Coordinates of C-alpha atoms and ligand atoms in Angstrom, one line a residue:
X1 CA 46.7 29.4 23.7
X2 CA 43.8 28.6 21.5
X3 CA 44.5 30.3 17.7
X4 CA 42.0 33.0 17.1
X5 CA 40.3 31.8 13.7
X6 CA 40.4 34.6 11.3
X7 CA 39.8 32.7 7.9
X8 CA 38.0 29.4 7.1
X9 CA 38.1 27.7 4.5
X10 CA 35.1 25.0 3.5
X11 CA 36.1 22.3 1.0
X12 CA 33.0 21.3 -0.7
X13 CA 30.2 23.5 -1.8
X14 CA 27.6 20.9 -1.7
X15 CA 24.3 20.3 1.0
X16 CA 26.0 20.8 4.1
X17 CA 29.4 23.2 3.1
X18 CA 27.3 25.3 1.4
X19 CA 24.4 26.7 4.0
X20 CA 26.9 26.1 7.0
X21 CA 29.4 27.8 6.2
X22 CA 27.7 30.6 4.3
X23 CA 25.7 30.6 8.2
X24 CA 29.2 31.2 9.7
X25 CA 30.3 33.9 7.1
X26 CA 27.1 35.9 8.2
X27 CA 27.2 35.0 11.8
X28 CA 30.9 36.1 12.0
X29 CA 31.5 38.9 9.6
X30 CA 35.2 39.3 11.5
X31 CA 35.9 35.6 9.9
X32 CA 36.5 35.6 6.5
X33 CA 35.1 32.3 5.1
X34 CA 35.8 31.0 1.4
X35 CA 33.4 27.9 0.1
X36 CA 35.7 25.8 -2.6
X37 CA 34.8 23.4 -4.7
X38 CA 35.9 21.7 -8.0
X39 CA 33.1 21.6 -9.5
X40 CA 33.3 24.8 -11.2
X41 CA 29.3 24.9 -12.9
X42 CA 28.5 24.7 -8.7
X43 CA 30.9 27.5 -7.6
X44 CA 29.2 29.7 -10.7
X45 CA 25.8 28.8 -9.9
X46 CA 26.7 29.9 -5.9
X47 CA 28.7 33.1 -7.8
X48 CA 25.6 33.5 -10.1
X49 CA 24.5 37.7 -9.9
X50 CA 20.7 36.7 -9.5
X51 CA 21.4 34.5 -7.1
X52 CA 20.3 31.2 -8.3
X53 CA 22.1 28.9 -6.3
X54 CA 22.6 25.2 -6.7
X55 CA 20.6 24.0 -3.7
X56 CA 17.3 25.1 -2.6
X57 CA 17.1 25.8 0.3
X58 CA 14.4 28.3 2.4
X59 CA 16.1 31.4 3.3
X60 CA 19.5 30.2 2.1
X61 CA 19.1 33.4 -0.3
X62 CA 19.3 35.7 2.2
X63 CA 22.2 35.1 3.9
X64 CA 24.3 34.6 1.1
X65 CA 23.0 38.0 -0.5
X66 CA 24.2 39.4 2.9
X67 CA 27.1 37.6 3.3
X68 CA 28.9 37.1 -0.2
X69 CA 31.4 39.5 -1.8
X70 CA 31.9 41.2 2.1
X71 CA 33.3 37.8 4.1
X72 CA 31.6 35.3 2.0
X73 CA 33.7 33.9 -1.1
X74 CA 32.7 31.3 -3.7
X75 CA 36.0 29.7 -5.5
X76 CA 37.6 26.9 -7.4
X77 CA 40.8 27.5 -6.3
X78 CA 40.6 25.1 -4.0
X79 CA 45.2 25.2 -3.3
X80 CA 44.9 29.4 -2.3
X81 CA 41.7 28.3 -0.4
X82 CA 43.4 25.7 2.5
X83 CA 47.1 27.8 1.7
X84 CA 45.5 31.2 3.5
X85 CA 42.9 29.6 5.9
X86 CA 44.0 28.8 10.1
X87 CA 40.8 26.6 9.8
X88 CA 39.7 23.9 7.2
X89 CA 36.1 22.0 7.0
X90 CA 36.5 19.1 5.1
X91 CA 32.8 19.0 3.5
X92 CA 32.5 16.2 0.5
X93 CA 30.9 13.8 -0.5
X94 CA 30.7 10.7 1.0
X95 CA 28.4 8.2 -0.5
X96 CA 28.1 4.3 0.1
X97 CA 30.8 2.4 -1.6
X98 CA 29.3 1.3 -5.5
X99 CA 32.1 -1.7 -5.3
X100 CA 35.2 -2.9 -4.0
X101 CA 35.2 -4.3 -0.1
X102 CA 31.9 -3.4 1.5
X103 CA 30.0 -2.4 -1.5
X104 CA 26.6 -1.6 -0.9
X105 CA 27.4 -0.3 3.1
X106 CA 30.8 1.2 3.5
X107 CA 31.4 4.5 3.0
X108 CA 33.5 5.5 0.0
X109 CA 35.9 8.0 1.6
X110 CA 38.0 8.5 -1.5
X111 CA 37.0 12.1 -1.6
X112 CA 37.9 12.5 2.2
X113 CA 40.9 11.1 1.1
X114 CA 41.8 13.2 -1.9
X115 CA 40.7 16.5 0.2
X116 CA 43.1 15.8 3.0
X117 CA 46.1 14.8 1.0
X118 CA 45.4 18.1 -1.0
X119 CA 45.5 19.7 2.6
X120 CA 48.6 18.4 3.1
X121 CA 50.5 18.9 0.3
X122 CA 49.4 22.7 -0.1
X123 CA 49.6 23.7 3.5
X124 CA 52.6 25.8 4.4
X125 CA 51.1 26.9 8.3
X126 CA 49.4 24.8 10.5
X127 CA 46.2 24.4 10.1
X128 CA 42.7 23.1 12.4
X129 CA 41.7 20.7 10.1
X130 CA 37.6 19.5 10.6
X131 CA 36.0 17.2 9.7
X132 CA 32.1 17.7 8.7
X133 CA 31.1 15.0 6.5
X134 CA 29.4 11.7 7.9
X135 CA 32.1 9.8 7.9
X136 CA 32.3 6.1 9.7
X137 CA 34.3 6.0 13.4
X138 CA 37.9 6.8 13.5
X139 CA 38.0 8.2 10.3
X140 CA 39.5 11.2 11.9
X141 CA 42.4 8.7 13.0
X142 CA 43.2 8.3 9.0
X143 CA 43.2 11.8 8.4
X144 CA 45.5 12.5 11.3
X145 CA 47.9 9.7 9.6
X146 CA 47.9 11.0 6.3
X147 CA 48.6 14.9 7.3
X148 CA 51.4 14.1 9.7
X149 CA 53.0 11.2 7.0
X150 CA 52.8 14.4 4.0
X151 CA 53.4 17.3 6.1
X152 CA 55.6 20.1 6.0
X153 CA 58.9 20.6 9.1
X154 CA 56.8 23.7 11.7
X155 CA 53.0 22.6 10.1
X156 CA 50.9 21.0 12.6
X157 CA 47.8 19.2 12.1
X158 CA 45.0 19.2 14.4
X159 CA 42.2 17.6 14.2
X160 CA 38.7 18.2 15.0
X161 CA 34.9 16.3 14.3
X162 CA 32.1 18.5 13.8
X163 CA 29.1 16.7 12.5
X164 CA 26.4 18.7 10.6
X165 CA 23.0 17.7 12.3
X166 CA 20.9 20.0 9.4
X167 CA 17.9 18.7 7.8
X168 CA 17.2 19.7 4.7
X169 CA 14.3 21.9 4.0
X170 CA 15.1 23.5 7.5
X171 CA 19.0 24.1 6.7
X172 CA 19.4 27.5 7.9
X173 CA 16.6 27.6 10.4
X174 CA 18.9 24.5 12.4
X175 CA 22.2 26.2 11.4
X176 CA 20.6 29.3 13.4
X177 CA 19.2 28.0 16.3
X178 CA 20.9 24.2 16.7
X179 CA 19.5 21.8 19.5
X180 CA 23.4 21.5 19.5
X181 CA 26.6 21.8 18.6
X182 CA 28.8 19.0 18.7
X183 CA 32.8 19.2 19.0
X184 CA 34.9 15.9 19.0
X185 CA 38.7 16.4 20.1
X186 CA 41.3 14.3 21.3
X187 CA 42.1 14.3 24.8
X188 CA 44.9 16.3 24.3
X189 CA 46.5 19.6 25.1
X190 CA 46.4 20.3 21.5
X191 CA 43.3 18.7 20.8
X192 CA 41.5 20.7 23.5
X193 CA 42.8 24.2 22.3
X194 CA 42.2 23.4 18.9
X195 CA 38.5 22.2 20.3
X196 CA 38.1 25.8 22.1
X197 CA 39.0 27.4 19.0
X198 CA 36.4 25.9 17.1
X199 CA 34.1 26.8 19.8
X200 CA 34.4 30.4 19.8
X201 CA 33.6 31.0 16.5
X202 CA 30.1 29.1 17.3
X203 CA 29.3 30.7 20.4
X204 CA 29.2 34.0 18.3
X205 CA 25.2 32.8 17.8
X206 CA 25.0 29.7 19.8
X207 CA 24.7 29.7 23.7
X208 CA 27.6 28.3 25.6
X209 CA 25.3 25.4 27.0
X210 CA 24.6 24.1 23.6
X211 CA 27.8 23.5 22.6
X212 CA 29.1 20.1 23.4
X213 CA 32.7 18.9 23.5
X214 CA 33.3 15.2 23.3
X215 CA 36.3 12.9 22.4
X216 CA 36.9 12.5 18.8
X217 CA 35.5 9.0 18.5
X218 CA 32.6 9.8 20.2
X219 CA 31.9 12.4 18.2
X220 CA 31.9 10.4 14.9
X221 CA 29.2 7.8 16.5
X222 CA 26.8 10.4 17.7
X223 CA 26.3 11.5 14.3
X224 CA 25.2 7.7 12.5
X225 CA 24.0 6.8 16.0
X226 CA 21.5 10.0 15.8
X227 CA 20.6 9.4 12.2
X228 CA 20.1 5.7 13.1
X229 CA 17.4 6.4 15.9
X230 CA 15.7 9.1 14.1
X231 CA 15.7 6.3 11.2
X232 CA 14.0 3.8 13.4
X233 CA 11.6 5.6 15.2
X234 CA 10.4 5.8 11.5
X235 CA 10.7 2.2 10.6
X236 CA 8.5 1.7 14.8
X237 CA 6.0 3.8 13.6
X238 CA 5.7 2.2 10.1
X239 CA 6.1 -1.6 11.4
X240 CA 3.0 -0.3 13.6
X241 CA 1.2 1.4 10.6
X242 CA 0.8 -2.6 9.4
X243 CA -1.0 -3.7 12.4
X244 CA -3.4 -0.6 12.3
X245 CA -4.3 -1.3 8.7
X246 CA -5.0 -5.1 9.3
X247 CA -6.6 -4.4 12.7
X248 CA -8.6 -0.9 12.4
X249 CA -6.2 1.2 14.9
X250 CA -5.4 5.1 13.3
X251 CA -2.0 5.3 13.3
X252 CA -2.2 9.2 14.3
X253 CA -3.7 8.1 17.0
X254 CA -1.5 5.6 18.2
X255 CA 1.1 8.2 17.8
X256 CA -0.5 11.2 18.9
X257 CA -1.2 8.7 22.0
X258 CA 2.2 7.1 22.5
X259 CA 4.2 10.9 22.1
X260 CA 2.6 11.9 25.1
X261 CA 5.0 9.8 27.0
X262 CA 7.8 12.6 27.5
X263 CA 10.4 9.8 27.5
X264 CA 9.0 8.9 24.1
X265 CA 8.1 12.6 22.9
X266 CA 6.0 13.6 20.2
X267 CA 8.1 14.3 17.2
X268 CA 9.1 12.1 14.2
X269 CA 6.4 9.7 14.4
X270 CA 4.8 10.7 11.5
X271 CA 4.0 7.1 9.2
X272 CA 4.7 7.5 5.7
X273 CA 5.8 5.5 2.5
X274 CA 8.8 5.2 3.9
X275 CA 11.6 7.6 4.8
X276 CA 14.1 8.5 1.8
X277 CA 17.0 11.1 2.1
X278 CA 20.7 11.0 1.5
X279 CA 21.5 10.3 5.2
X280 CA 19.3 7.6 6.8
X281 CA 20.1 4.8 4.6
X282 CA 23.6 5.5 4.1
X283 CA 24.5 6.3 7.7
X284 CA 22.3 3.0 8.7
X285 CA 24.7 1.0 6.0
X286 CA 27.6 2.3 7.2
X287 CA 26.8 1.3 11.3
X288 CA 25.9 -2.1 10.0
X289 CA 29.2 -2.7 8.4
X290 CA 31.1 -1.2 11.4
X291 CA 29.3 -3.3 13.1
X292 CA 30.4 -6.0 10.9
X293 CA 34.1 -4.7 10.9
X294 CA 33.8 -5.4 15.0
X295 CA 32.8 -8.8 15.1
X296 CA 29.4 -7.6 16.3
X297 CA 26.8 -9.4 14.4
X298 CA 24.0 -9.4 16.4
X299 CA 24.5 -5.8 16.6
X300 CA 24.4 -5.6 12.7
X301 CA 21.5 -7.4 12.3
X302 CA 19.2 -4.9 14.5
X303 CA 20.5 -2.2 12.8
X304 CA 19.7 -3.6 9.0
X305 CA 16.3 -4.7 10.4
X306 CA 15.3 -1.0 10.4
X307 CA 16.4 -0.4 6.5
X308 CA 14.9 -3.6 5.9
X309 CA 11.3 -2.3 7.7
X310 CA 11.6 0.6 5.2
X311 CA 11.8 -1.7 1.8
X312 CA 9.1 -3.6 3.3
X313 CA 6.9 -0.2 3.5
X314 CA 7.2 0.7 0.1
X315 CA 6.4 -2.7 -1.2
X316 CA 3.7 -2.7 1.3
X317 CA 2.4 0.5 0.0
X318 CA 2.7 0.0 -3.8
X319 CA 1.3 -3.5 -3.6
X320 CA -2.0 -2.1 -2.0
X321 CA -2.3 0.5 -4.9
X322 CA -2.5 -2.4 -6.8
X323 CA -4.7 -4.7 -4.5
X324 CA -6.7 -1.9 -4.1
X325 CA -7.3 -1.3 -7.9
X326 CA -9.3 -4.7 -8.8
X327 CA -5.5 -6.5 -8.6
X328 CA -4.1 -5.0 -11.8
X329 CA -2.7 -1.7 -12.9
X330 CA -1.9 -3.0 -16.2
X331 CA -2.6 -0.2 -18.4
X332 CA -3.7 2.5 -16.2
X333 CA -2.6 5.8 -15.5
X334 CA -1.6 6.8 -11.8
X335 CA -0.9 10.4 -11.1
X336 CA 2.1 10.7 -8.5
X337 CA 2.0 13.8 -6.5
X338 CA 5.5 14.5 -5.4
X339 CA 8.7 13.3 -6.2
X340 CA 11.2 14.6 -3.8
X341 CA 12.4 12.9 -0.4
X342 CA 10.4 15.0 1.3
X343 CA 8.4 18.4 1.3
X344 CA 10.3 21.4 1.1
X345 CA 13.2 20.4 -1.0
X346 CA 14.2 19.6 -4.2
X347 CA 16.5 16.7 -3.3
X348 CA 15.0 13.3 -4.3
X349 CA 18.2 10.8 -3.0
X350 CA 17.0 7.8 -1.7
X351 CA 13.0 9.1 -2.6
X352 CA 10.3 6.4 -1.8
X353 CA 8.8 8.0 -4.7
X354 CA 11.4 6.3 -7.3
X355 CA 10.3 3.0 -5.9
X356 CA 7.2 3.2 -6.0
X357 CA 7.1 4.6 -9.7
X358 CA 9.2 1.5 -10.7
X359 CA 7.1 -0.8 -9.1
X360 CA 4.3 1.1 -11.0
X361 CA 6.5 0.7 -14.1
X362 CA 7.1 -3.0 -13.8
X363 CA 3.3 -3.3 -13.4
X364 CA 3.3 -1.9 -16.9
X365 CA 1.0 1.2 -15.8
X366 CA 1.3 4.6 -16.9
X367 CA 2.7 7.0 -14.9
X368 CA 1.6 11.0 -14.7
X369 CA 4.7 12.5 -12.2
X370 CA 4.0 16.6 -10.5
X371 CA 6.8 17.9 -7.9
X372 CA 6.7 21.6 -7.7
X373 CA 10.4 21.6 -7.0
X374 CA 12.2 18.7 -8.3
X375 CA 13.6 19.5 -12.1
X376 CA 12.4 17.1 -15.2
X377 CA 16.3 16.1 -16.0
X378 CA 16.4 15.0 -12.6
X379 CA 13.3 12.6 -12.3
X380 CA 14.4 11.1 -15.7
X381 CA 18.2 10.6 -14.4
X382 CA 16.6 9.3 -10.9
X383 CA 14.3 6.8 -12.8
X384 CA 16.8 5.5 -15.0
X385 CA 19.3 4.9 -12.2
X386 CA 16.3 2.9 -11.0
X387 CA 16.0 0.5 -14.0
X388 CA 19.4 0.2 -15.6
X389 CA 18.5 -2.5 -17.9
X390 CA 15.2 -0.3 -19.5
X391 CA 16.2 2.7 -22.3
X392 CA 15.5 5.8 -21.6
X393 CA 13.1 5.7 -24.6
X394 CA 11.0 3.2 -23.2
X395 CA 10.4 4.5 -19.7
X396 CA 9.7 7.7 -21.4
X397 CA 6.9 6.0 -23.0
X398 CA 5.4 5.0 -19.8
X399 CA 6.0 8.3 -17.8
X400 CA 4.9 11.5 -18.4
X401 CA 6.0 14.4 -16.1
X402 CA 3.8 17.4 -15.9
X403 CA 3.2 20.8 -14.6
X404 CA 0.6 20.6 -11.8
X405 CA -1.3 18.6 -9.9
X406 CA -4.1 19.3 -12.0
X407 CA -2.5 18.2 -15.2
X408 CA -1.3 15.0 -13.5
X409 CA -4.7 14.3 -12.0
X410 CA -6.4 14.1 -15.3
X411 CA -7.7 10.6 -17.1
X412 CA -6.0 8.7 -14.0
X413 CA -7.4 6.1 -12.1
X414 CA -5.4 6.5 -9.0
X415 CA -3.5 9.6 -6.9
X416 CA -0.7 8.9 -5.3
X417 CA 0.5 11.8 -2.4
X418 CA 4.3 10.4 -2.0
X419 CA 5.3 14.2 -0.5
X420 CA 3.5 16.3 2.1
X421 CA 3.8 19.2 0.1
X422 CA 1.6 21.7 1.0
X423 CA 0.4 22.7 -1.9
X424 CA -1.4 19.2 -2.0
X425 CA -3.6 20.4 0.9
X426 CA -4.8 23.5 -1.5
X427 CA -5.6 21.2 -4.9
X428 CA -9.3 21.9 -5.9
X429 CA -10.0 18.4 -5.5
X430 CA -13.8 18.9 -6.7
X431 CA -11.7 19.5 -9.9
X432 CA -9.2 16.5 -9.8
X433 CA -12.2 14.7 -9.7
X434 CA -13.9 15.9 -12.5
X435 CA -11.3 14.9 -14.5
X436 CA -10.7 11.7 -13.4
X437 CA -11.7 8.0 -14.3
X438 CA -14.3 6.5 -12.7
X439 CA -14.3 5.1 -9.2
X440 CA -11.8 7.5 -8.7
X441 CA -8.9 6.5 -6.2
X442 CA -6.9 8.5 -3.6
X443 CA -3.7 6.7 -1.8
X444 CA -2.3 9.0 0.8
X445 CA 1.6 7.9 1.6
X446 CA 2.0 10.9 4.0
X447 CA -1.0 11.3 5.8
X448 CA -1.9 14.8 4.5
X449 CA -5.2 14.9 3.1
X450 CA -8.6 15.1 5.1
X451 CA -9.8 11.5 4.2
X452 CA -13.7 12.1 5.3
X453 CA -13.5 15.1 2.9
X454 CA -12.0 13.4 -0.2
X455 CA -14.5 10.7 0.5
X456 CA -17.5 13.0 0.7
X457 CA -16.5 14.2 -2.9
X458 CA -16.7 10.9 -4.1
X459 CA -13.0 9.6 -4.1
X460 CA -12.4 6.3 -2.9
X461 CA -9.2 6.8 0.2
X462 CA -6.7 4.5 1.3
X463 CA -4.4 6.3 4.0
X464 CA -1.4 4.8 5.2
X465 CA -2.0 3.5 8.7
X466 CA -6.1 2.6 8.3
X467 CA -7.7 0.2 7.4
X468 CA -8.9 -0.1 3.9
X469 CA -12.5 1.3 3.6
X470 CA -14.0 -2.0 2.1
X471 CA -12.0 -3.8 5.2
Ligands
UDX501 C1 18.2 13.9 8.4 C2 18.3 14.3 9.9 O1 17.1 14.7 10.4 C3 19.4 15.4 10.1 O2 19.5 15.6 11.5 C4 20.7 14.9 9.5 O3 21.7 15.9 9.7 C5 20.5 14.4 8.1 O4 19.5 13.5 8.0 P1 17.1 14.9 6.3 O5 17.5 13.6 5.6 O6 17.3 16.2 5.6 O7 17.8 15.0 7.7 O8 15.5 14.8 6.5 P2 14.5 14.4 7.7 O9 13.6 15.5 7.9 O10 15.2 13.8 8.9 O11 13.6 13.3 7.0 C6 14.2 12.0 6.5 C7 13.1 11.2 5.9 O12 12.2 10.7 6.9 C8 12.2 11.9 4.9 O13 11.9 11.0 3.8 C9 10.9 12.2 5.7 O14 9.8 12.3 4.9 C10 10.9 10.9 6.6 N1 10.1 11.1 7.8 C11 10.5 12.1 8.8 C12 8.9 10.4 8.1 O15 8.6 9.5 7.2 N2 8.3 10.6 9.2 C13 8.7 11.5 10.2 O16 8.0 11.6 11.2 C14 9.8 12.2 9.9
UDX502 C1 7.4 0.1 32.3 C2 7.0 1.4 31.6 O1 7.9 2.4 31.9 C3 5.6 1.8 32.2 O2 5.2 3.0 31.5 C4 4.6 0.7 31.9 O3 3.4 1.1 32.4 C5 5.1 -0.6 32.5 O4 6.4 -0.9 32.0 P1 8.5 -0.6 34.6 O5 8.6 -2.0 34.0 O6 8.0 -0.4 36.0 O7 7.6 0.3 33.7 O8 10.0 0.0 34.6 P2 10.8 1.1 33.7 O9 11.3 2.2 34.5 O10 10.2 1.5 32.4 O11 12.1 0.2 33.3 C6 12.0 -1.1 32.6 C7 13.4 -1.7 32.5 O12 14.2 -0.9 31.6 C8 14.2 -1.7 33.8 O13 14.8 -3.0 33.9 C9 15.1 -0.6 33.7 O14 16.3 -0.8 34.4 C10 15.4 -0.6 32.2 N1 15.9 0.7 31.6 C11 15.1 1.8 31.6 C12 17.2 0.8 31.1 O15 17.9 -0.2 31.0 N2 17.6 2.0 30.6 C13 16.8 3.1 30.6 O16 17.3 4.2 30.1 C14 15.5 3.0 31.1
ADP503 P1 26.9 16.7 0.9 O1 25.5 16.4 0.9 O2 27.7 15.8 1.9 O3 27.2 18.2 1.2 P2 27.4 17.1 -1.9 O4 27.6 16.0 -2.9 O5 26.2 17.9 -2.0 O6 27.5 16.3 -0.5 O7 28.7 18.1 -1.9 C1 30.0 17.7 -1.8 C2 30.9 18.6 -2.7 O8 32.2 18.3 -2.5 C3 30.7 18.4 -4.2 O9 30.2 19.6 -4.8 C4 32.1 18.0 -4.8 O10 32.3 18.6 -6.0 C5 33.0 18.5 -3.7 N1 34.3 17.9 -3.6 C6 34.5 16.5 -3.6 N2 35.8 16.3 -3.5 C7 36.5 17.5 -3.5 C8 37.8 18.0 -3.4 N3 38.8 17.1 -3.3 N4 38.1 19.3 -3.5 C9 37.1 20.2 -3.6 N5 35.8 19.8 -3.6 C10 35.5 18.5 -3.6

């Protein structure tokens, strides 16, 4: 008989623990679900009385308001956490590998590691243990080694894949209503029970139909082979957004044009500066060293091709801004509107908008930065990250991060939209450029502003995916 999950327990309070499993907790008040972490200024900040939570997140508020203090726990006690729970997510962090073998690609799945030993040693039941984080294939297969090698006589282990297909920005909007839910098992007796467990407590919101069950190894590839695609649909329409600047195609039209096709479909085939975000790239990495791994080269290659596309964008785009502006930026000061990965959060991993600053930096320009979301200490950790070799002191020199868009805007040469927030949509432009020096310049990296209209004001427009207007 399947067990009857009556307590989860979520290791990891980060971007995906956090929202999912606060989305269970309110979705199944009979479950009691307890989020732990060892980071204990994150477990405060989820704990905090006024509610300000360590991730931003649109309507994340509301369900943990609902949901915390009645089945809803925050805790760094992560031992009591796995000790009383019949299920476990296994929810950290797993970024690419900074050295060793596979640096640069692999996954570093030390935490993985650390999290299910802990599991092991601590457990005194048995316990479905589940694996959320992006991890490469047959990761599960380690975990499964490592509980039954460090278990205790009458604990059994089993072991289930559940990859977390949230986007950020839209976290508890997909956690509510998934395209799917996706279940990996083995093919086993055990495996399957533990699989229909899991399943119950989703179909409390989900319908039956939408919830998949797939081997265990299937599972793991359908989460970096879904990032993948979604990744190089991006890098298509960007490698295409080339050709329609050299040639005088739109690129909204050739998209608008092309999603008609219901076997192509009309979604994420928006051009941009590039795509950033802490899955894409590192999910991409991590298929091209499996690839690797399997002797499949030619399989790698492809794969790397569609990161490679996405350098090539942002070089494309910031080496325009300075084409654009008489060949040199030496000097002047370019106003960057938005900082984060993409609208509608305040996460900047992997943000086109870091490169393109530095390349801005190296061109030894100055630098205005506005993001209504993402915190100062953040930009100034993300651009020293970027240029390891320059002080603090000095990059501070060259960059200035400000309040609005207004304040940005003023004595620069050049804007720069590297985020389609909306607020962009609402700047008094009329205003921006009053302020600005003269010709006054406009590079749209997201496609958000009416061109014509900027134009008609005076501005000078170069949007990704159409032809200069002096072409
Ligand atoms: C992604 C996947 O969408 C999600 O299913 C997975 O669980 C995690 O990775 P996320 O990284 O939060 O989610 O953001 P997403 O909305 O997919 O955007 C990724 C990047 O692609 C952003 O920089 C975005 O601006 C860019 N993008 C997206 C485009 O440039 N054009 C598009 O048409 C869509
Ligand atoms: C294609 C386009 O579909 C059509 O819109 C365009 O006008 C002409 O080119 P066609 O070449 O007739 O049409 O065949 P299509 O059904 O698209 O298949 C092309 C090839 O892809 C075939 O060899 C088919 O077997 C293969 N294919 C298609 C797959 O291998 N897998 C699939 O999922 C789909
Ligand atoms: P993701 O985007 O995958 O959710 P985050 O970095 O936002 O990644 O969150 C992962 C969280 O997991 C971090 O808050 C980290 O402190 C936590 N964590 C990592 N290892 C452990 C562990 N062994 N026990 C408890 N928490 C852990």
């Amino acid at each position: 008989m399947p067990v009857k999950v009556s307590k989860i327990c979520c290791i990891g309070a980060g971007y995906v623990g956090g929202p999912t499993c606060a989305v269970i907790a309110l979705k199944c008040p009979h479950i009691t679900v307890t989020i732990v972490d060892l980071n204990q200024s994150r477990v405060d900040a989820w704990n905090s009385p006024d509610f300000s939570l360590p991730i931003y997140e649109p309507g994340l508020v509301d369900v943990v308001r609902e949901a915390r203090g009645r089945n809803l726990f925050f805790s760094t006690d992560v031992d009591k956490g796995i000790e009383e729970a019949d299920l476990i997510f296994v929810s950290v962090n797993t970024p690419t590998k900074k050295s060793g073998v596979g640096a640069g690609f692999a996954a570093d799945l030390n935490y993985v590691e650390l999290a299910t030993r802990r599991i092991a040693t601590v457990a005194n039941s048995s316990k479905i243990v589940v694996e959320k984080s992006t991890v490469p294939c047959r990761t599960a297969e380690s975990m499964r080694t490592i509980l039954e090698a460090n278990s205790k006589p009458n604990c059994r282990f089993d072991i289930l894949s559940n990859p977390e297909f949230l986007a950020e920005g839209t976290a508890i909007s997909d956690l509510f209503n998934p395209d799917r839910v996706l279940i990996g098992s083995l093919e086993t007796k055990e495996g399957e029970e533990a699989c229909r467990s899991l399943v119950e407590v989703y179909a409390n919101w989900v319908p039956q139909e939408r919830i998949l069950s797939v081997g265990l190894w299937s599972s793991e590839l359908s989460k970096l082979a879904a990032n993948a695609m979604l990744a190089q649909r991006i890098s298509s329409i960007n490698a295409l957004s080339a050709i329609c600047e050299a040639t005088g195609a739109n690129i909204d039209e050739v998209a608008h044009a092309i999603g008609y096709d219901s076997r192509i479909g009309p979604k994420f085939l928006k051009a941009s500066v590039g795509f950033g975000g802490s899955c894409f790239q590192k999910d991409i990495l991590n298929l091209v060293y499996l690839s690797e791994s399997l002797h499949l080269p030619e399989v790698a290659a492809y794969w790397r091709q569609v990161v490679e596309m996405n350098e090539y964008q942002k070089r494309r785009f910031s080496k325009r801004v300075v084409d654009t502006l008489f060949n040199t930026i030496t000097g002047k000061r370019i106003a960057v509107l938005g900082f984060a990965f993409k609208a509608d959060t305040g996460d900047t991993r992997e943000s086109a908008a870091i490169t393109l600053i530095k390349d801005f930096q190296c061109e030894r320009a100055l630098v205005n930065i506005y993001d209504p979301q993402v915190e100062e200490a953040q930009i100034w950790n993300d651009l020293s990250e970027a240029s390891p070799l320059i002080p603090i002191e000095s990059i501070k020199k060259q960059v200035t991060i400000c309040h609005s868009a207004i304040e940005a805007c003023k004595n620069a040469e050049a804007v720069v939209i590297a985020t389609e927030w909306k607020e962009f949509l609402e700047i008094d432009w009329e205003e921006v450029y009053k302020g600005m020096n003269k010709p006054a310049f406009v590079f749209d990296g997201r496609l958000l502003v009416d061109a014509e209209k900027l134009t008609k004001i005076g501005f000078k427009v170069t949007t990704i995916g159409r032809p200069s207007a002096a072409a």
